Coordinates of C-alpha atoms in Angstrom, one line a residue:
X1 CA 35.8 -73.3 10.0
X2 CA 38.9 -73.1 8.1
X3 CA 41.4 -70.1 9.4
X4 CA 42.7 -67.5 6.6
X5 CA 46.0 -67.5 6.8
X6 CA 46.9 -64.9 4.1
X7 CA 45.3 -62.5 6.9
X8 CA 49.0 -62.6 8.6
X9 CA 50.9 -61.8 6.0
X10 CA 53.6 -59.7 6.5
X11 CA 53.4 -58.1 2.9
X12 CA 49.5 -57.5 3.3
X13 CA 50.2 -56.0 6.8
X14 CA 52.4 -53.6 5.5
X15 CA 50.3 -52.8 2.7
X16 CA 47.1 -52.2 4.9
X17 CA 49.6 -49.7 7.2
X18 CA 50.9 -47.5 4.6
X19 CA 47.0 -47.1 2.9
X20 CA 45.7 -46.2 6.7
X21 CA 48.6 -44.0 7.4
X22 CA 46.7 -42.0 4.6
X23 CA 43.5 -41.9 5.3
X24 CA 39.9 -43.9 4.6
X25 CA 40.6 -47.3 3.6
X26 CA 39.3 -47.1 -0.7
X27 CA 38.9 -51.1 -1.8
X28 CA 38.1 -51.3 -5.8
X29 CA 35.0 -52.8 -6.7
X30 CA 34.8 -55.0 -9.7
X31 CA 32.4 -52.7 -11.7
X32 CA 29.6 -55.5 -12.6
X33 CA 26.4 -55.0 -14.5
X34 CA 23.2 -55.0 -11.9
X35 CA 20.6 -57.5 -12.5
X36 CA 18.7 -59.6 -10.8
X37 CA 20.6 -62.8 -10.7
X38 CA 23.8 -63.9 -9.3
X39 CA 25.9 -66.2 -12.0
X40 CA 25.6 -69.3 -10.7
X41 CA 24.7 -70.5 -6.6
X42 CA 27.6 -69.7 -4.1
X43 CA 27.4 -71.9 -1.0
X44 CA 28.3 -70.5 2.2
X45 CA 28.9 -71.9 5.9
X46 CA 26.1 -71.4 8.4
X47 CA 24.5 -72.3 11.4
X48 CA 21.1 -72.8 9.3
X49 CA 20.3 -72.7 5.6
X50 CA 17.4 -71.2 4.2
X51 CA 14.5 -72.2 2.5
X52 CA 13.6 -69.4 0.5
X53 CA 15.6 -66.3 -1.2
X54 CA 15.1 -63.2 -3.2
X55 CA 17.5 -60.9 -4.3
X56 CA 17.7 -57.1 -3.7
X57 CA 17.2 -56.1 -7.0
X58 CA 13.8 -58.0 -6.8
X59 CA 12.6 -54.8 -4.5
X60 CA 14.2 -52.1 -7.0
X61 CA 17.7 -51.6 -5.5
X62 CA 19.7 -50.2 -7.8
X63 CA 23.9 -50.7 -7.2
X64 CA 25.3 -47.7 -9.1
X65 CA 26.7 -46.0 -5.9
X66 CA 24.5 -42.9 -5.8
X67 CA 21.3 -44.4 -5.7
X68 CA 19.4 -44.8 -2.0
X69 CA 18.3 -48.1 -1.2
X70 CA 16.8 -47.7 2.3
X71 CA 13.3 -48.1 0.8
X72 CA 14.7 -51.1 -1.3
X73 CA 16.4 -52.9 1.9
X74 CA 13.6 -52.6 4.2
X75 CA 10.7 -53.6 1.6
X76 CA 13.0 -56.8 0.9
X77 CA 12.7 -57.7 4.8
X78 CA 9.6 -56.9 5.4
X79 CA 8.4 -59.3 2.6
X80 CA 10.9 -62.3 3.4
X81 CA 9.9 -61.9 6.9
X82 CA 6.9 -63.7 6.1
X83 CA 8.9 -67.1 5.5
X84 CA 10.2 -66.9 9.2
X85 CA 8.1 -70.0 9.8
X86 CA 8.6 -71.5 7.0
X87 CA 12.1 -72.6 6.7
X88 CA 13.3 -68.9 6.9
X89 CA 14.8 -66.5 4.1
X90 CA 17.7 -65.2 3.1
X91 CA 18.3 -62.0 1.3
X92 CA 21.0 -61.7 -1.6
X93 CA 23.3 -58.7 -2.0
X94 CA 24.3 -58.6 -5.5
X95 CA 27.0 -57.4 -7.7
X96 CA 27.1 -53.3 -7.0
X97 CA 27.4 -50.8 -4.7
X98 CA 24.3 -50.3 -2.4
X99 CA 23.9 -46.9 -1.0
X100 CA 21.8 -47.4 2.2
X101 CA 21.0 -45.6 5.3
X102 CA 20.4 -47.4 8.4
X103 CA 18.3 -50.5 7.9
X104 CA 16.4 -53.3 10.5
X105 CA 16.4 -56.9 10.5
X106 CA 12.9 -57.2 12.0
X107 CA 12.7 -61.2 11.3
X108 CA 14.1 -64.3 12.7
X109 CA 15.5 -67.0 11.0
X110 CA 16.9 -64.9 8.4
X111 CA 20.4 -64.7 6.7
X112 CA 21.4 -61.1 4.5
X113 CA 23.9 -62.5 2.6
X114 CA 27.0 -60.2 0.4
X115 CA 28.1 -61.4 -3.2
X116 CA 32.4 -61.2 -3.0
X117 CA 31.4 -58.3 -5.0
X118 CA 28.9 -56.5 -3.6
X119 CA 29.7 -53.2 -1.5
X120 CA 27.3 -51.6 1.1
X121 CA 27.5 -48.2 1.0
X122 CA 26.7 -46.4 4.8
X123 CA 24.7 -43.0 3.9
X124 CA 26.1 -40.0 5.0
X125 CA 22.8 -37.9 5.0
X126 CA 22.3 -38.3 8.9
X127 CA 17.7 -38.2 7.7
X128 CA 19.1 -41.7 6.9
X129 CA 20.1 -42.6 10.6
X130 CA 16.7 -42.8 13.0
X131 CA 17.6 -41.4 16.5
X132 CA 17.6 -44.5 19.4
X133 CA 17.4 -44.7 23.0
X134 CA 20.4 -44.8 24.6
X135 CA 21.0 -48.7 25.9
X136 CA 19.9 -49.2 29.6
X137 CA 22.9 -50.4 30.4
X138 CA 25.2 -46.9 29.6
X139 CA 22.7 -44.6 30.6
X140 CA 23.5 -42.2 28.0
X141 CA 25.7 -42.5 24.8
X142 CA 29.0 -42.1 24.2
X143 CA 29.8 -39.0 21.8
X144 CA 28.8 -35.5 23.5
X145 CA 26.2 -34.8 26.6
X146 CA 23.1 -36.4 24.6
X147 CA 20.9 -39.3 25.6
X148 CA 20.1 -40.7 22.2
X149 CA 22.5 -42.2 19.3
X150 CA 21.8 -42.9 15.6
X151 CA 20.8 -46.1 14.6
X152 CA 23.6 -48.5 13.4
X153 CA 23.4 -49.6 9.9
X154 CA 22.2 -52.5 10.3
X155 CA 20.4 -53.5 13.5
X156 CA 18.1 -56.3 14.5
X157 CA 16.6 -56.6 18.4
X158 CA 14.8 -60.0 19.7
X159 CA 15.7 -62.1 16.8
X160 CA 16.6 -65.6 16.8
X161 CA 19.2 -67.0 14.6
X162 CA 20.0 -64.2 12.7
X163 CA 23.2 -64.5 10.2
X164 CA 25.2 -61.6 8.6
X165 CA 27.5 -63.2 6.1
X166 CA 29.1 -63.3 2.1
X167 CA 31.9 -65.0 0.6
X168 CA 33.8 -61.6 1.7
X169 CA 31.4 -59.2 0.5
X170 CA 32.5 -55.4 1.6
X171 CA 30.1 -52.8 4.0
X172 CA 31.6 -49.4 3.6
X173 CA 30.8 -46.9 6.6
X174 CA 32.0 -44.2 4.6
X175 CA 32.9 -42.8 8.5
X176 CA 35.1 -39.7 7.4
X177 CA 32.0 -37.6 7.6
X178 CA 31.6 -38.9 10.9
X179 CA 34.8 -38.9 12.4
X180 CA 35.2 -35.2 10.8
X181 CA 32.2 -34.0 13.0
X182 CA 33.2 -35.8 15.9
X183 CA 36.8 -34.3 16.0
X184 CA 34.8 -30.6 15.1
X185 CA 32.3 -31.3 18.8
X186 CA 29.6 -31.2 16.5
X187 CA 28.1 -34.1 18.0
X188 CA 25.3 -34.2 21.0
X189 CA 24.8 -38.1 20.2
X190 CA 26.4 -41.1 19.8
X191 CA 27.6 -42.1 16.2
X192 CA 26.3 -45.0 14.3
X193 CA 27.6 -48.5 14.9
X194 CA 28.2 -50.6 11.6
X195 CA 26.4 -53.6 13.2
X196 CA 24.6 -53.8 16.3
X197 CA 22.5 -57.0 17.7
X198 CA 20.1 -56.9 20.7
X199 CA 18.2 -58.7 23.3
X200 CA 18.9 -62.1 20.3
X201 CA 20.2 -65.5 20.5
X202 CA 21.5 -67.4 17.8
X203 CA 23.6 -65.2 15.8
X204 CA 26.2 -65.6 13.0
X205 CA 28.2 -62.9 11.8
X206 CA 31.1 -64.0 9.1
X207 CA 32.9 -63.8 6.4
X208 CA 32.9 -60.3 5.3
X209 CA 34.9 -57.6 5.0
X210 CA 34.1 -53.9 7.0
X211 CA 36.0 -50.6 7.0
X212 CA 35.7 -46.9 7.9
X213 CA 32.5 -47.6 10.5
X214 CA 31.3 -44.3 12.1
X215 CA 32.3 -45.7 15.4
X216 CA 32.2 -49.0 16.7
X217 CA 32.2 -52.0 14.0
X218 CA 30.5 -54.8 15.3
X219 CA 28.3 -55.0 18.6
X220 CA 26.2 -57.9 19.9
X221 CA 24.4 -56.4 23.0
X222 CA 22.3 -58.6 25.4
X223 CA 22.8 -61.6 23.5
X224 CA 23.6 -65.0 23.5
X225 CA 25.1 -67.8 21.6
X226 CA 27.3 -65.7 18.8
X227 CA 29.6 -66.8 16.4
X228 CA 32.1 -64.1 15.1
X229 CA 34.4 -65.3 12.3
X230 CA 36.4 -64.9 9.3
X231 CA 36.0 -61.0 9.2
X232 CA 38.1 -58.4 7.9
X233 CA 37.7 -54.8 9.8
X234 CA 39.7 -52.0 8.2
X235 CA 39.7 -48.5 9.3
X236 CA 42.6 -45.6 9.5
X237 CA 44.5 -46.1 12.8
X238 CA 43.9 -42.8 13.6
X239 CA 40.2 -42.7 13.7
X240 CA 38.3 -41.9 16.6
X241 CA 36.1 -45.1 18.5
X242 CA 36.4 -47.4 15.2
X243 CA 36.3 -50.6 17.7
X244 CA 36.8 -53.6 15.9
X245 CA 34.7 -56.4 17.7
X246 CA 32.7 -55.4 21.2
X247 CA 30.8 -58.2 22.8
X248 CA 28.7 -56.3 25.4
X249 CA 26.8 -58.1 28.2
X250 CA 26.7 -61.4 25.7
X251 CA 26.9 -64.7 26.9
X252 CA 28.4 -67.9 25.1
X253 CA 30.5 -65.9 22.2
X254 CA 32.8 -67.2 20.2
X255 CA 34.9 -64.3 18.2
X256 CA 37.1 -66.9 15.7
X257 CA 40.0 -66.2 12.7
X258 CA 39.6 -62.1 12.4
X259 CA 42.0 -59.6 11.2
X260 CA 41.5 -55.7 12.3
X261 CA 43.3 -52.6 11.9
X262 CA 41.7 -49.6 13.7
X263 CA 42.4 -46.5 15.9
X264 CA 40.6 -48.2 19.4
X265 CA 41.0 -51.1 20.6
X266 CA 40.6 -54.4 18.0
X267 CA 38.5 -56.3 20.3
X268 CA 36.7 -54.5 23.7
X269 CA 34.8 -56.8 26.1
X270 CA 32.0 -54.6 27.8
X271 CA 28.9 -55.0 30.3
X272 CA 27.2 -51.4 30.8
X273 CA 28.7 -47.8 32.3
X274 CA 28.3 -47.6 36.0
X275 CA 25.3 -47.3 38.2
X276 CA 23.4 -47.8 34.6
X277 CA 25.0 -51.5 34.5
X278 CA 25.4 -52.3 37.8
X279 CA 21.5 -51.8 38.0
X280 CA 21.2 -53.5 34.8
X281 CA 23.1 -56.1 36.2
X282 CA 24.0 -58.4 32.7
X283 CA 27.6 -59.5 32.5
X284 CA 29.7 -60.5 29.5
X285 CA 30.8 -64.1 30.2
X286 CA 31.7 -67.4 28.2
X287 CA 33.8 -65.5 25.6
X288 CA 36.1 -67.5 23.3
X289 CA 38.8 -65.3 21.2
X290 CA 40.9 -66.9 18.9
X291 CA 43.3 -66.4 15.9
X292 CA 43.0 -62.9 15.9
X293 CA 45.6 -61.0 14.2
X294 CA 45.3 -57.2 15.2
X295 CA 46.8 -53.4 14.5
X296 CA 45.8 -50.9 16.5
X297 CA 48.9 -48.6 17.8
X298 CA 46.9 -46.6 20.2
X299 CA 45.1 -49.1 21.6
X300 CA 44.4 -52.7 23.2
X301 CA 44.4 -55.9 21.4
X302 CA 41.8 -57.1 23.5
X303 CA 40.8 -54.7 26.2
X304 CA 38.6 -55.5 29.1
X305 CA 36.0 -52.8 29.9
X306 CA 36.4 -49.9 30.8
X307 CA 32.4 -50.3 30.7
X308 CA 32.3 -53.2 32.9
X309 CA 29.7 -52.7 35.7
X310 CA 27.6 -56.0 34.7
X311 CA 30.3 -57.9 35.2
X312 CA 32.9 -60.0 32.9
X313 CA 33.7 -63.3 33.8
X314 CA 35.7 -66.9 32.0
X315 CA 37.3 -65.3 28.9
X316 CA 39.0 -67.4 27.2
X317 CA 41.8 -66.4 24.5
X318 CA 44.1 -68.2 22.3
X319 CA 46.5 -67.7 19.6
X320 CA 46.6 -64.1 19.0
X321 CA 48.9 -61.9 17.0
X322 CA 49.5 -58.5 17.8
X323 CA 51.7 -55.9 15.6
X324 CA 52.6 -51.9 16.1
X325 CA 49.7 -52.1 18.7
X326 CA 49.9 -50.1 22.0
X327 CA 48.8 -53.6 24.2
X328 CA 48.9 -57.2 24.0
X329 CA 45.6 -57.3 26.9
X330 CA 44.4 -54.4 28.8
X331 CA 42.1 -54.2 31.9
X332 CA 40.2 -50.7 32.1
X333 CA 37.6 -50.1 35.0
X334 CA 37.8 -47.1 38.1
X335 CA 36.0 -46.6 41.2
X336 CA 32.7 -46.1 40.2
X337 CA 32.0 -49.2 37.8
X338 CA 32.1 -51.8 40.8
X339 CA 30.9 -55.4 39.0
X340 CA 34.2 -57.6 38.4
X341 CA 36.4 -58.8 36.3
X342 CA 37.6 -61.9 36.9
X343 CA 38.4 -65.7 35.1
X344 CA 40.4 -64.4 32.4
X345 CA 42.9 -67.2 31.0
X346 CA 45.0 -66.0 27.9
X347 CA 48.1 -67.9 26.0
X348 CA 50.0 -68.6 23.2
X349 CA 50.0 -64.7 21.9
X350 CA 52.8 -63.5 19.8
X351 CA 53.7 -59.7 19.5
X352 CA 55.8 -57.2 17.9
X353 CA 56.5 -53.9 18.7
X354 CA 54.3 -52.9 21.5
X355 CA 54.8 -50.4 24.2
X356 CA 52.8 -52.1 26.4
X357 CA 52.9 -55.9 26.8
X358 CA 50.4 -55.8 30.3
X359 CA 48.3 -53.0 30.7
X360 CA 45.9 -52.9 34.1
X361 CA 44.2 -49.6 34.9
X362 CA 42.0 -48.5 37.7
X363 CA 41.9 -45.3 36.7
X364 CA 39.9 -45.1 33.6
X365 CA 37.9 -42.6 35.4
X366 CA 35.7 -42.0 32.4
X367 CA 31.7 -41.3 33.9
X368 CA 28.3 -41.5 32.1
X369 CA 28.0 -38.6 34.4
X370 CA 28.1 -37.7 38.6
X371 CA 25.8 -39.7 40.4
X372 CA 28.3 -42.9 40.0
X373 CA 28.5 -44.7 43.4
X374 CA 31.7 -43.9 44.7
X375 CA 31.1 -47.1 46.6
X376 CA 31.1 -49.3 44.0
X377 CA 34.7 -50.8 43.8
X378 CA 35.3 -53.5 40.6
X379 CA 37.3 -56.6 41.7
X380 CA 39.5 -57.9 39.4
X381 CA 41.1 -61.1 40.1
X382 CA 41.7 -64.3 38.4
X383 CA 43.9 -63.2 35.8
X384 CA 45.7 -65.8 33.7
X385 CA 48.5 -65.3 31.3
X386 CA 50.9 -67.9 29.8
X387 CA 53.1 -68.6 26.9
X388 CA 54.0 -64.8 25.5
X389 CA 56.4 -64.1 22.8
X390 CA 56.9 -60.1 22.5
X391 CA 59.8 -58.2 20.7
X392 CA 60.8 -54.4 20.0
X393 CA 58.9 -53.5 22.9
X394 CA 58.9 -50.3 25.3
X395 CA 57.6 -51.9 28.5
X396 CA 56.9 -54.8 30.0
X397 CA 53.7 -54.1 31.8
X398 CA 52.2 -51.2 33.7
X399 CA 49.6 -52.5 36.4
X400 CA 47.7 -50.6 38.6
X401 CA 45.3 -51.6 41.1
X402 CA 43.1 -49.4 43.4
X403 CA 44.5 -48.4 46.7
X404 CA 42.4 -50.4 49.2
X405 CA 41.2 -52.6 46.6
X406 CA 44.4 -54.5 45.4
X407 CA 43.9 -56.2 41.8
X408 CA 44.8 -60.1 42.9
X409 CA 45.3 -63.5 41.5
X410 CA 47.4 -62.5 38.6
X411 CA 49.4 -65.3 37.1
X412 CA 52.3 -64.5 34.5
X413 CA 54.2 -67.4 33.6
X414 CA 56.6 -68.4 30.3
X415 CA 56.9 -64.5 29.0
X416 CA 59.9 -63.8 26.8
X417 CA 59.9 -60.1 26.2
X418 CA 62.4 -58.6 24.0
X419 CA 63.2 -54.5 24.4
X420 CA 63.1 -52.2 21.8
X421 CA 66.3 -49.7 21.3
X422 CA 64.6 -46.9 23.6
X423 CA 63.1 -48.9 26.1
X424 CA 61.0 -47.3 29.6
X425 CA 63.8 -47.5 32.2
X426 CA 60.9 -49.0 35.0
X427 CA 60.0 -52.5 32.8
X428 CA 57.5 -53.1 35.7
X429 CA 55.3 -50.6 36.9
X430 CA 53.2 -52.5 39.7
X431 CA 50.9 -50.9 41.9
X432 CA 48.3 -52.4 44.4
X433 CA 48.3 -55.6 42.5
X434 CA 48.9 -59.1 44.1
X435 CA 49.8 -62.3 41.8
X436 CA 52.6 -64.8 41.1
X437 CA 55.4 -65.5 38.0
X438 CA 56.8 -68.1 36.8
X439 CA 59.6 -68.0 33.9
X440 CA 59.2 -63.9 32.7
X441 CA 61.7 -62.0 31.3
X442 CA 62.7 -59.3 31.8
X443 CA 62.3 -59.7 35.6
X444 CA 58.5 -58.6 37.5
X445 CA 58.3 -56.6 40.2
X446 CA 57.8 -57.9 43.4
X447 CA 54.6 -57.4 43.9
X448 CA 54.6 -60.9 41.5
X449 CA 57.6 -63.0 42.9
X450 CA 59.1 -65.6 41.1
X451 CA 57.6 -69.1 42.1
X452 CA 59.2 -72.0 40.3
X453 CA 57.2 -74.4 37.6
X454 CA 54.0 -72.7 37.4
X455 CA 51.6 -73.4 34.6
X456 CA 49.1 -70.2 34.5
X457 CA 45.5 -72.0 34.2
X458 CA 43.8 -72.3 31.1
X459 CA 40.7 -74.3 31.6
X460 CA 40.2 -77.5 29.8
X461 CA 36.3 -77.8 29.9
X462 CA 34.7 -76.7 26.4
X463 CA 32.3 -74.4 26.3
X464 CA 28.8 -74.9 24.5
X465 CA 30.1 -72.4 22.0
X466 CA 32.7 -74.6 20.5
X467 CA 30.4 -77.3 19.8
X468 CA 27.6 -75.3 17.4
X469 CA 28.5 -76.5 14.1
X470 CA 28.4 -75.2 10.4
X471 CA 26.4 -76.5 7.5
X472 CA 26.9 -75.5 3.9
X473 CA 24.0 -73.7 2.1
X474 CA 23.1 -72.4 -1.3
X475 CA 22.3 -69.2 -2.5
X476 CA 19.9 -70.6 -5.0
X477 CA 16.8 -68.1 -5.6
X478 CA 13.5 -70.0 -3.9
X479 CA 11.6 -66.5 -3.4

C-alpha cells in the first residue's frame, strides 16, 4: 500500500487548523451531472474484487443533495446481495451528493465503493437513524442515562469480507446538529457512529475521506482481521466524541497511513465498560498502528481504553506524528474496569507541541453506572516506548498508577524532549508506577531509574495482519 505523503504537509496542516478553528469542516464538491455511469473503470486496491456491479443510480438515487436515498441504498443491497455466492458485488457511488439516513450492509462479500467525487450525505432527520441495542460489552451507551443508541450510518453485523472504500470519495456526517443537541443534554441515547462493524471478519476500510461524524468515526466491534488505511478523518477540534479510529474488542487489526484531526482522541483502543466487558470477556489484541499523522489538542494520539475491561494486549505502533495534540500515548482505565492492559511496544514517533508527551491515568473514573466491582483492579504492565522526538512541549509525562496496584514494566528509552517557553515546573509526575529508562531527557523520576544501554522491546515476529495482501480491481458495471 503506498503511504500519502502530502497528508504531512505542513501547509495542508495549517490549512485544515485554521478551517476547524471555525467550525464544520465544508469540502467543495465538483458539481457533476448524475447518471448512471461512471466515465471510464477506476481500479482500486482490495482484499477481493468483485464479480458483479451496479450503480446507485440503477435503484433511483438521485445526488442533488436534498433528495433521501435511504430507500435507494438499501434496495441496491438487498438486490446485490443475491451475488454473495457468486463472486460477490460491489455497489458504485457515483458523481453527487447522496443524502442518506442510516443504512445496512446485510451481505458478505461485498464492496460499497465512493467515486473521488461522490459525497455521502448523513441525514439529520433522527426518523432516519433506527434505535439499537446498546453493545453487550458497555452495558449502556455513551451520551445521556439511555440504554439504546442510533444506528451508525453505515453498519453491517456477521459479514465476511466486507470493504468500504473509493479513490477518496467524501462521507459527510453533517454532525453539527448532533454535537449542538449534545452540548444542549438533549440526548437520552448514544449519537450515531459514521461506521460501525460487528461480530465480522474480513474487513477493509480505505481510502476515503470522512468529516464531521456525529460521534465516533470509524468502529470495528467484535471483529477480526481488519485493514484500516489511507483515510482522511476531519472534524472541528472542538467537537464532542468525534473519535477518529476505535478498534473495540477486534483481533488481528492493522490501522495503516491515516491522517485525523478531531476533538477526542485520533485513535482509541477499547474492549467493553466494566462488569459489562469483563463479563463479555473479548479483548482488543494484535493491533498494528502505523504512519498516522494526528491533531487532536484535547486529546490522545493513540489512547488506550478507558473502556478496557476485555482486555488489550500486543499493540504494536510505529511511525507516528503528532502536532498541537494534548498526548503522544495515553493509558486510561480506574478501579472498576479490572481486565489489563499490557504488551504495548511503541517507537519511532515524532511530536510537536504537546503538553503531554506520557500520559497514564488510573483515575478515569468514568462508570456505565454503580454496580462496577470495586474489586476489579486493571493491570497494566508491559509498556514499551523507544525512539521519541518531542519539541515545544509542557510536560514530560504524568503517570499515575493505583495505590496498591502499581502500573509496572514501563520501559522509556532514547526520548529527546524539548520544553516549550512556559513549561510545568514537575517534568515527571510519577505515581505508583514501576519501570526502567534508558537515554530520556529531560531526566525521569525515580520511580524509572536510569539503567544504561537499554533497547525498549519492539517485537520482531509479524503478525498475520501484515501479510493479507491487496489486489487491484475494476469498477467495471457487471450487474
Amino acid at each position: 500500500m503506498e503511504q500519502s505523503q502530502g497528508f504531512r504537509a505542513s501547509d495542508l496542516i495549517q490549512t485544515i487548523l485554521a478551517i476547524l478553528v471555525l467550525g464544520t469542516v465544508s469540502l467543495r464538491v465538483v458539481e457533476c451531472k448524475v447518471n448512471s455511469s461512471v466515465p471510464d473503470a477506476l481500479h482500486y486496491r482490495a482484499i477481493n474484487c468483485r464479480k458483479h456491479s451496479a450503480l446507485l443510480t440503477d435503484f433511483g438515487a438521485v445526488g442533488d443533495g436534498k433528495t433521501l436515498n435511504t430507500k435507494a441504498f438499501k434496495a441496491a443491497i438487498d438486490s446485490l446481495s443475491k451475488f454473495a455466492s457468486q463472486g460477490g458485488a460491489q455497489l458504485i457511488v457515483p458523481p453527487g451528493k447522496w443524502l442518506t439516513g442510516s443504512f445496512n450492509l446485510t451481505s458478505s462479500h461485498f464492496t460499497l465503493f465512493l467515486h473521488k467525487d461522490a459525497v455521502i450525505l448523513a441525514s439529520q432527520d433522527e426518523a432516519e437513524w433506527p434505535l439499537v441495542p446498546a453493545l453487550p460489552s458497555y452495558g449502556r451507551g455513551r451520551d445521556g442515562n439511555g440504554d439504546g443508541r442510533f444506528s451508525s450510518l453505515i453498519f453491517g453485523t456477521n459479514l465476511t469480507d466486507i470493504i468500504i472504500t473509493g479513490n477518496n470519495g467524501t462521507i459527510d456526517g453533517q454532525g453539527q446538529y448532533w454535537w449542538d443537541k449534545f452540548h444542549q443534554g438533549q440526548f437520552n441515547v448514544t449519537r450515531p457512529y459514521m461506521i460501525e462493524i460487528q461480530y465480522s471478519n474480513k474487513i477493509q476500510i480505505s481510502n476515503l475521506t470522512l468529516i464531521n461524524s456525529p460521534s465516533w468515526f470509524v468502529h470495528p466491534t467484535y471483529s477480526s482481521d481488519v485493514l484500516i488505511h489511507g483515510l482522511t478523518i476531519l472534524a472541528p477540534i472542538d467537537s464532542p466524541n468525534t473519535d477518529g479510529i476505535d478498534p473495540d474488542s477486534c483481533t488481528n487489526t492493522r490501522i495503516e497511513d491515516c491522517f485525523v484531526v478531531s476533538g477526542d482522541d485520533c485513535i482509541a483502543v477499547k474492549s467493553g465498560w466494566d462488569q459489562y466487558g469483563v463479563k463479555f470477556g473479548m479483548p482488543t489484541k494484535h493491533l498494528i498502528i502505523r504512519r498516522l499523522t494526528c491533531i487532536s489538542p484535547d486529546s490522545a494520539t493513540i489512547a488506550l481504553g478507558s473502556e478496557m475491561s476485555g482486555g488489550i494486549q500486543d499493540v504494536r505502533a510505529e511511525d507516528i506524528i503528532a502536532i498541537n495534540t494534548q498526548s503522544g500515548i495515553r493509558i486510561k482505565t480506574a478501579i472498576g474496569r479490572g481486565a489489563y492492559v499490557k504488551d504495548i511496544y511503541v517507537r519511532r514517533m515524532t511530536l510537536t507541541t504537546m503538553k503531554w508527551v506520557f500520559l497514564m491515568s488510573g483515575s478515569y473514573n468514568q462508570h456505565p453506572d454503580t454496580n462496577f466491582d470495586p474489586k476489579a483492579i486493571p493491570e497494566i504492565k508491559g509498556i514499551n516506548y523507544r525512539d521519541i522526538v518531542a519539541t515545544n512541549v509542557t510536560g514530560a509525562a504524568r503517570l499515575e498508577g493505583i495505590a496498591q496496584d502499581p502500573f509496572t514494566g514501563i520501559c522509556i528509552s532514547n526520548v529527546t524532549i524539548s520544553l516549550s517557553k512556559t513549561p510545568k515546573e514537575l517534568q515527571w509526575n510519577c505515581t505508583n508506577i514501576a519501570g526502567v529508562t534508558s537515554n530520556v531527557t529531560p531526566e525521569p523520576c525515580h520511580l524509572l531509574p536510569k539503567k544504561e544501554k537499554v533497547d525498549c522491546a519492539f517485537p520482531k515476529d509479524r503478525l498475520p495482519i501484515e501479510d493479507v495482501h491487496l489486489k487491484t480491481c475494476s469498477t467495471t458495471k457487471t450487474a
